[in-house]
mmCIF file with all atom_site columns, C-alpha atoms in Angstrom:
data_model
loop_
_atom_site.group_PDB
_atom_site.id
_atom_site.type_symbol
_atom_site.label_atom_id
_atom_site.label_alt_id
_atom_site.label_comp_id
_atom_site.label_asym_id
_atom_site.label_entity_id
_atom_site.label_seq_id
_atom_site.pdbx_PDB_ins_code
_atom_site.Cartn_x
_atom_site.Cartn_y
_atom_site.Cartn_z
_atom_site.occupancy
_atom_site.B_iso_or_equiv
_atom_site.pdbx_formal_charge
_atom_site.auth_seq_id
_atom_site.auth_comp_id
_atom_site.auth_asym_id
_atom_site.auth_atom_id
_atom_site.pdbx_PDB_model_num
ATOM 1   C CA . MET E 1 1   ? -23.663 -4.381  63.208  1.00 0.00 ? 27  MET E CA 1
ATOM 2   C CA . ALA E 1 2   ? -20.391 -6.779  63.778  1.00 0.00 ? 28  ALA E CA 1
ATOM 3   C CA . GLY E 1 3   ? -19.915 -9.326  60.664  1.00 0.00 ? 29  GLY E CA 1
ATOM 4   C CA . LYS E 1 4   ? -20.888 -7.141  57.835  1.00 0.00 ? 30  LYS E CA 1
ATOM 5   C CA . PRO E 1 5   ? -17.492 -5.913  55.955  1.00 0.00 ? 31  PRO E CA 1
ATOM 6   C CA . SER E 1 6   ? -17.239 -2.231  55.584  1.00 0.00 ? 32  SER E CA 1
ATOM 7   C CA . LYS E 1 7   ? -17.234 -0.531  52.121  1.00 0.00 ? 33  LYS E CA 1
ATOM 8   C CA . LYS E 1 8   ? -15.526 2.673   53.731  1.00 0.00 ? 34  LYS E CA 1
ATOM 9   C CA . THR E 1 9   ? -11.946 2.949   54.116  1.00 0.00 ? 35  THR E CA 1
ATOM 10  C CA . GLU E 1 10  ? -9.624  4.976   55.617  1.00 0.00 ? 36  GLU E CA 1
ATOM 11  C CA . ARG E 1 11  ? -10.469 9.012   55.024  1.00 0.00 ? 37  ARG E CA 1
ATOM 12  C CA . GLY E 1 12  ? -13.437 8.132   52.531  1.00 0.00 ? 38  GLY E CA 1
ATOM 13  C CA . LYS E 1 13  ? -10.988 6.535   49.900  1.00 0.00 ? 39  LYS E CA 1
ATOM 14  C CA . PRO E 1 14  ? -12.364 3.374   47.982  1.00 0.00 ? 40  PRO E CA 1
ATOM 15  C CA . PRO E 1 15  ? -11.868 -0.070  49.094  1.00 0.00 ? 41  PRO E CA 1
ATOM 16  C CA . LYS E 1 16  ? -8.175  -1.080  46.740  1.00 0.00 ? 42  LYS E CA 1
ATOM 17  C CA . ASP E 1 17  ? -10.598 -3.613  45.012  1.00 0.00 ? 43  ASP E CA 1
ATOM 18  C CA . ILE E 1 18  ? -12.852 -1.002  43.420  1.00 0.00 ? 44  ILE E CA 1
ATOM 19  C CA . GLU E 1 19  ? -9.307  0.701   42.985  1.00 0.00 ? 45  GLU E CA 1
ATOM 20  C CA . ALA E 1 20  ? -8.504  -2.525  40.501  1.00 0.00 ? 46  ALA E CA 1
ATOM 21  C CA . GLU E 1 21  ? -11.556 -2.275  38.421  1.00 0.00 ? 47  GLU E CA 1
ATOM 22  C CA . LEU E 1 22  ? -11.129 0.762   37.807  1.00 0.00 ? 48  LEU E CA 1
ATOM 23  C CA . SER E 1 23  ? -7.509  0.829   36.319  1.00 0.00 ? 49  SER E CA 1
ATOM 24  C CA . LYS E 1 24  ? -8.557  -2.608  34.665  1.00 0.00 ? 50  LYS E CA 1
ATOM 25  C CA . ILE E 1 25  ? -11.585 -0.496  33.169  1.00 0.00 ? 51  ILE E CA 1
ATOM 26  C CA . LYS E 1 26  ? -9.084  2.097   32.358  1.00 0.00 ? 52  LYS E CA 1
ATOM 27  C CA . ALA E 1 27  ? -7.251  -0.075  30.900  1.00 0.00 ? 53  ALA E CA 1
ATOM 28  C CA . ALA E 1 28  ? -9.387  -1.039  28.630  1.00 0.00 ? 54  ALA E CA 1
ATOM 29  C CA . LEU E 1 29  ? -10.590 2.250   27.130  1.00 0.00 ? 55  LEU E CA 1
ATOM 30  C CA . ARG E 1 30  ? -7.076  2.627   26.809  1.00 0.00 ? 56  ARG E CA 1
ATOM 31  C CA . ASP E 1 31  ? -7.058  0.057   24.391  1.00 0.00 ? 57  ASP E CA 1
ATOM 32  C CA . GLU E 1 32  ? -10.118 0.340   22.830  1.00 0.00 ? 58  GLU E CA 1
ATOM 33  C CA . ARG E 1 33  ? -9.317  4.029   22.248  1.00 0.00 ? 59  ARG E CA 1
ATOM 34  C CA . GLN E 1 34  ? -6.299  2.678   20.023  1.00 0.00 ? 60  GLN E CA 1
ATOM 35  C CA . VAL E 1 35  ? -7.742  -0.307  18.275  1.00 0.00 ? 61  VAL E CA 1
ATOM 36  C CA . ALA E 1 36  ? -10.615 2.424   17.188  1.00 0.00 ? 62  ALA E CA 1
ATOM 37  C CA . LYS E 1 37  ? -7.589  5.065   16.371  1.00 0.00 ? 63  LYS E CA 1
ATOM 38  C CA . ARG E 1 38  ? -5.852  1.684   14.063  1.00 0.00 ? 64  ARG E CA 1
ATOM 39  C CA . ALA E 1 39  ? -9.242  1.369   12.569  1.00 0.00 ? 65  ALA E CA 1
ATOM 40  C CA . SER E 1 40  ? -9.809  5.257   11.414  1.00 0.00 ? 66  SER E CA 1
ATOM 41  C CA . GLU E 1 41  ? -6.265  5.171   9.989   1.00 0.00 ? 67  GLU E CA 1
ATOM 42  C CA . GLU E 1 42  ? -7.075  1.920   8.235   1.00 0.00 ? 68  GLU E CA 1
ATOM 43  C CA . ALA E 1 43  ? -10.511 3.449   7.272   1.00 0.00 ? 69  ALA E CA 1
ATOM 44  C CA . ARG E 1 44  ? -8.787  6.294   5.210   1.00 0.00 ? 70  ARG E CA 1
ATOM 45  C CA . GLN E 1 45  ? -6.472  4.375   3.417   1.00 0.00 ? 71  GLN E CA 1
ATOM 46  C CA . ARG E 1 46  ? -8.846  2.699   2.156   1.00 0.00 ? 72  ARG E CA 1
ATOM 47  C CA . VAL E 1 47  ? -11.246 5.865   1.247   1.00 0.00 ? 73  VAL E CA 1
ATOM 48  C CA . ALA E 1 48  ? -7.876  7.066   -0.226  1.00 0.00 ? 74  ALA E CA 1
ATOM 49  C CA . GLU E 1 49  ? -7.140  3.896   -2.482  1.00 0.00 ? 75  GLU E CA 1
ATOM 50  C CA . LEU E 1 50  ? -11.098 3.515   -3.262  1.00 0.00 ? 76  LEU E CA 1
ATOM 51  C CA . ALA E 1 51  ? -11.077 6.915   -4.826  1.00 0.00 ? 77  ALA E CA 1
ATOM 52  C CA . ILE E 1 52  ? -7.437  6.138   -6.697  1.00 0.00 ? 78  ILE E CA 1
ATOM 53  C CA . ILE E 1 53  ? -9.407  3.270   -7.973  1.00 0.00 ? 79  ILE E CA 1
ATOM 54  C CA . ASN E 1 54  ? -12.071 5.505   -9.106  1.00 0.00 ? 80  ASN E CA 1
ATOM 55  C CA . SER E 1 55  ? -10.178 7.913   -10.685 1.00 0.00 ? 81  SER E CA 1
ATOM 56  C CA . VAL E 1 56  ? -8.934  5.578   -13.111 1.00 0.00 ? 82  VAL E CA 1
ATOM 57  C CA . GLN E 1 57  ? -11.981 4.517   -13.814 1.00 0.00 ? 83  GLN E CA 1
ATOM 58  C CA . GLU E 1 58  ? -13.464 7.670   -14.490 1.00 0.00 ? 84  GLU E CA 1
ATOM 59  C CA . GLY E 1 59  ? -9.963  7.881   -16.336 1.00 0.00 ? 85  GLY E CA 1
ATOM 60  C CA . LEU E 1 60  ? -10.361 4.846   -18.523 1.00 0.00 ? 86  LEU E CA 1
ATOM 61  C CA . ALA E 1 61  ? -14.204 5.702   -19.728 1.00 0.00 ? 87  ALA E CA 1
ATOM 62  C CA . SER E 1 62  ? -12.820 8.917   -21.151 1.00 0.00 ? 88  SER E CA 1
ATOM 63  C CA . GLN E 1 63  ? -9.849  8.034   -22.740 1.00 0.00 ? 89  GLN E CA 1
ATOM 64  C CA . LEU E 1 64  ? -10.645 6.722   -26.485 1.00 0.00 ? 90  LEU E CA 1
ATOM 65  C CA . ASP E 1 65  ? -6.354  5.876   -26.760 1.00 0.00 ? 91  ASP E CA 1
ATOM 66  C CA . MET E 1 66  ? -4.643  2.759   -25.699 1.00 0.00 ? 92  MET E CA 1
ATOM 67  C CA . GLN E 1 67  ? -1.658  4.691   -24.615 1.00 0.00 ? 93  GLN E CA 1
ATOM 68  C CA . GLY E 1 68  ? -3.862  7.308   -22.780 1.00 0.00 ? 94  GLY E CA 1
ATOM 69  C CA . ILE E 1 69  ? -4.590  4.208   -20.335 1.00 0.00 ? 95  ILE E CA 1
ATOM 70  C CA . TYR E 1 70  ? -1.607  3.242   -20.276 1.00 0.00 ? 96  TYR E CA 1
ATOM 71  C CA . ASP E 1 71  ? -0.151  6.444   -19.070 1.00 0.00 ? 97  ASP E CA 1
ATOM 72  C CA . LEU E 1 72  ? -3.392  6.248   -16.850 1.00 0.00 ? 98  LEU E CA 1
ATOM 73  C CA . VAL E 1 73  ? -2.835  3.818   -15.271 1.00 0.00 ? 99  VAL E CA 1
ATOM 74  C CA . GLY E 1 74  ? 1.161   3.129   -14.557 1.00 0.00 ? 100 GLY E CA 1
ATOM 75  C CA . GLU E 1 75  ? 0.224   7.074   -13.205 1.00 0.00 ? 101 GLU E CA 1
ATOM 76  C CA . GLN E 1 76  ? -1.768  5.430   -10.181 1.00 0.00 ? 102 GLN E CA 1
ATOM 77  C CA . VAL E 1 77  ? 0.709   2.482   -9.606  1.00 0.00 ? 103 VAL E CA 1
ATOM 78  C CA . ARG E 1 78  ? 3.428   5.187   -9.809  1.00 0.00 ? 104 ARG E CA 1
ATOM 79  C CA . LYS E 1 79  ? 0.890   6.668   -7.109  1.00 0.00 ? 105 LYS E CA 1
ATOM 80  C CA . ILE E 1 80  ? -0.493  3.714   -5.345  1.00 0.00 ? 106 ILE E CA 1
ATOM 81  C CA . PHE E 1 81  ? 2.699   2.382   -4.093  1.00 0.00 ? 107 PHE E CA 1
ATOM 82  C CA . ASP E 1 82  ? 4.880   5.450   -4.051  1.00 0.00 ? 108 ASP E CA 1
ATOM 83  C CA . ALA E 1 83  ? 7.362   3.868   -6.763  1.00 0.00 ? 109 ALA E CA 1
ATOM 84  C CA . ASP E 1 84  ? 9.909   5.398   -7.526  1.00 0.00 ? 110 ASP E CA 1
ATOM 85  C CA . ILE E 1 85  ? 10.367  3.199   -10.955 1.00 0.00 ? 111 ILE E CA 1
ATOM 86  C CA . THR E 1 86  ? 7.130   2.336   -12.711 1.00 0.00 ? 112 THR E CA 1
ATOM 87  C CA . TYR E 1 87  ? 6.786   0.907   -16.118 1.00 0.00 ? 113 TYR E CA 1
ATOM 88  C CA . ILE E 1 88  ? 4.335   -1.040  -18.460 1.00 0.00 ? 114 ILE E CA 1
ATOM 89  C CA . VAL E 1 89  ? 5.166   -3.575  -20.845 1.00 0.00 ? 115 VAL E CA 1
ATOM 90  C CA . SER E 1 90  ? 4.237   -6.071  -23.361 1.00 0.00 ? 116 SER E CA 1
ATOM 91  C CA . TYR E 1 91  ? 5.801   -8.757  -24.592 1.00 0.00 ? 117 TYR E CA 1
ATOM 92  C CA . HIS E 1 92  ? 6.388   -9.898  -27.778 1.00 0.00 ? 118 HIS E CA 1
ATOM 93  C CA . PRO E 1 93  ? 7.301   -13.784 -28.135 1.00 0.00 ? 119 PRO E CA 1
ATOM 94  C CA . GLN E 1 94  ? 7.965   -14.470 -31.774 1.00 0.00 ? 120 GLN E CA 1
ATOM 95  C CA . GLU E 1 95  ? 9.938   -11.157 -32.028 1.00 0.00 ? 121 GLU E CA 1
ATOM 96  C CA . GLN E 1 96  ? 11.754  -11.778 -28.775 1.00 0.00 ? 122 GLN E CA 1
ATOM 97  C CA . SER E 1 97  ? 11.250  -7.879  -28.137 1.00 0.00 ? 123 SER E CA 1
ATOM 98  C CA . VAL E 1 98  ? 9.264   -5.814  -25.334 1.00 0.00 ? 124 VAL E CA 1
ATOM 99  C CA . PHE E 1 99  ? 7.667   -2.218  -25.955 1.00 0.00 ? 125 PHE E CA 1
ATOM 100 C CA . SER E 1 100 ? 7.803   0.095   -23.432 1.00 0.00 ? 126 SER E CA 1
ATOM 101 C CA . HIS E 1 101 ? 4.355   1.430   -23.160 1.00 0.00 ? 127 HIS E CA 1
ATOM 102 C CA . PHE E 1 102 ? 4.830   3.340   -20.267 1.00 0.00 ? 128 PHE E CA 1
ATOM 103 C CA . TYR E 1 103 ? 8.264   4.099   -18.259 1.00 0.00 ? 129 TYR E CA 1
ATOM 104 C CA . ALA E 1 104 ? 8.447   6.697   -15.213 1.00 0.00 ? 130 ALA E CA 1
ATOM 105 C CA . GLU E 1 105 ? 11.615  7.127   -12.846 1.00 0.00 ? 131 GLU E CA 1
ATOM 106 C CA . ASP E 1 106 ? 11.120  9.954   -10.016 1.00 0.00 ? 132 ASP E CA 1
ATOM 107 C CA . ASP E 1 107 ? 10.415  12.365  -12.592 1.00 0.00 ? 133 ASP E CA 1
ATOM 108 C CA . TYR E 1 108 ? 11.355  11.415  -15.362 1.00 0.00 ? 134 TYR E CA 1
ATOM 109 C CA . ARG E 1 109 ? 9.655   9.708   -18.224 1.00 0.00 ? 135 ARG E CA 1
ATOM 110 C CA . VAL E 1 110 ? 10.927  8.069   -21.612 1.00 0.00 ? 136 VAL E CA 1
ATOM 111 C CA . PRO E 1 111 ? 8.215   7.903   -24.515 1.00 0.00 ? 137 PRO E CA 1
ATOM 112 C CA . PRO E 1 112 ? 6.883   4.403   -26.162 1.00 0.00 ? 138 PRO E CA 1
ATOM 113 C CA . GLN E 1 113 ? 9.442   2.621   -27.557 1.00 0.00 ? 139 GLN E CA 1
ATOM 114 C CA . SER E 1 114 ? 11.182  -1.000  -28.431 1.00 0.00 ? 140 SER E CA 1
ATOM 115 C CA . LEU E 1 115 ? 12.997  -2.817  -26.504 1.00 0.00 ? 141 LEU E CA 1
ATOM 116 C CA . PRO E 1 116 ? 15.348  -5.535  -26.369 1.00 0.00 ? 142 PRO E CA 1
ATOM 117 C CA . PHE E 1 117 ? 14.707  -8.908  -25.105 1.00 0.00 ? 143 PHE E CA 1
ATOM 118 C CA . GLY E 1 118 ? 17.971  -9.541  -22.992 1.00 0.00 ? 144 GLY E CA 1
ATOM 119 C CA . GLN E 1 119 ? 19.701  -9.653  -19.762 1.00 0.00 ? 145 GLN E CA 1
ATOM 120 C CA . VAL E 1 120 ? 17.509  -7.083  -18.350 1.00 0.00 ? 146 VAL E CA 1
ATOM 121 C CA . LEU E 1 121 ? 15.542  -6.579  -14.986 1.00 0.00 ? 147 LEU E CA 1
ATOM 122 C CA . TYR E 1 122 ? 12.098  -7.295  -16.875 1.00 0.00 ? 148 TYR E CA 1
ATOM 123 C CA . THR E 1 123 ? 13.624  -9.824  -19.175 1.00 0.00 ? 149 THR E CA 1
ATOM 124 C CA . GLN E 1 124 ? 13.935  -11.711 -15.895 1.00 0.00 ? 150 GLN E CA 1
ATOM 125 C CA . ILE E 1 125 ? 10.146  -10.775 -14.793 1.00 0.00 ? 151 ILE E CA 1
ATOM 126 C CA . ILE E 1 126 ? 8.519   -12.136 -18.301 1.00 0.00 ? 152 ILE E CA 1
ATOM 127 C CA . LYS E 1 127 ? 10.607  -15.274 -17.726 1.00 0.00 ? 153 LYS E CA 1
ATOM 128 C CA . ASN E 1 128 ? 8.908   -16.470 -14.219 1.00 0.00 ? 154 ASN E CA 1
ATOM 129 C CA . LYS E 1 129 ? 5.933   -15.161 -14.671 1.00 0.00 ? 155 LYS E CA 1
ATOM 130 C CA . GLN E 1 130 ? 5.869   -12.785 -11.462 1.00 0.00 ? 156 GLN E CA 1
ATOM 131 C CA . HIS E 1 131 ? 5.506   -9.312  -10.684 1.00 0.00 ? 157 HIS E CA 1
ATOM 132 C CA . LEU E 1 132 ? 8.016   -7.553  -8.878  1.00 0.00 ? 158 LEU E CA 1
ATOM 133 C CA . LEU E 1 133 ? 8.081   -4.825  -6.141  1.00 0.00 ? 159 LEU E CA 1
ATOM 134 C CA . ALA E 1 134 ? 11.031  -3.624  -4.408  1.00 0.00 ? 160 ALA E CA 1
ATOM 135 C CA . ASP E 1 135 ? 12.465  -0.637  -2.559  1.00 0.00 ? 161 ASP E CA 1
ATOM 136 C CA . LYS E 1 136 ? 15.932  0.869   -3.383  1.00 0.00 ? 162 LYS E CA 1
ATOM 137 C CA . GLU E 1 137 ? 17.359  -0.739  0.296   1.00 0.00 ? 163 GLU E CA 1
ATOM 138 C CA . GLN E 1 138 ? 16.314  -4.429  -1.404  1.00 0.00 ? 164 GLN E CA 1
ATOM 139 C CA . ALA E 1 139 ? 18.835  -6.497  -3.185  1.00 0.00 ? 165 ALA E CA 1
ATOM 140 C CA . ILE E 1 140 ? 16.463  -8.153  -5.729  1.00 0.00 ? 166 ILE E CA 1
ATOM 141 C CA . ARG E 1 141 ? 16.824  -11.588 -7.194  1.00 0.00 ? 167 ARG E CA 1
ATOM 142 C CA . LEU E 1 142 ? 15.184  -13.127 -9.537  1.00 0.00 ? 168 LEU E CA 1
#
């Protein structure tokens, strides 16, 4: 029949518009796989974070002394942030002093103790009333 477009091409190959559509579908499938992989990785990370939170809750429920709670929370913060240095201090403005409840640097732990309030990093954090998260490569400016 004359005038009808032919669906066949040379040697049984599909028309070029079908090849283009197949290429688009393949690209879309690759994109979907990448999105699914990222979502799966994010879900695994979230599950790990929730497991840490659950561990802290269970530990808090089993702890009767405050120092045990500081130790538990300090260790969990170290894990969550993969921190080289982690400390928990309380500030006593009337005495202008700080008490270190938890201090860990790599594998080194310092026992709880009273510290001077002066020109050290935690003093600036307390004065500015802001948290600080930095890595070894960053210059710390407060």
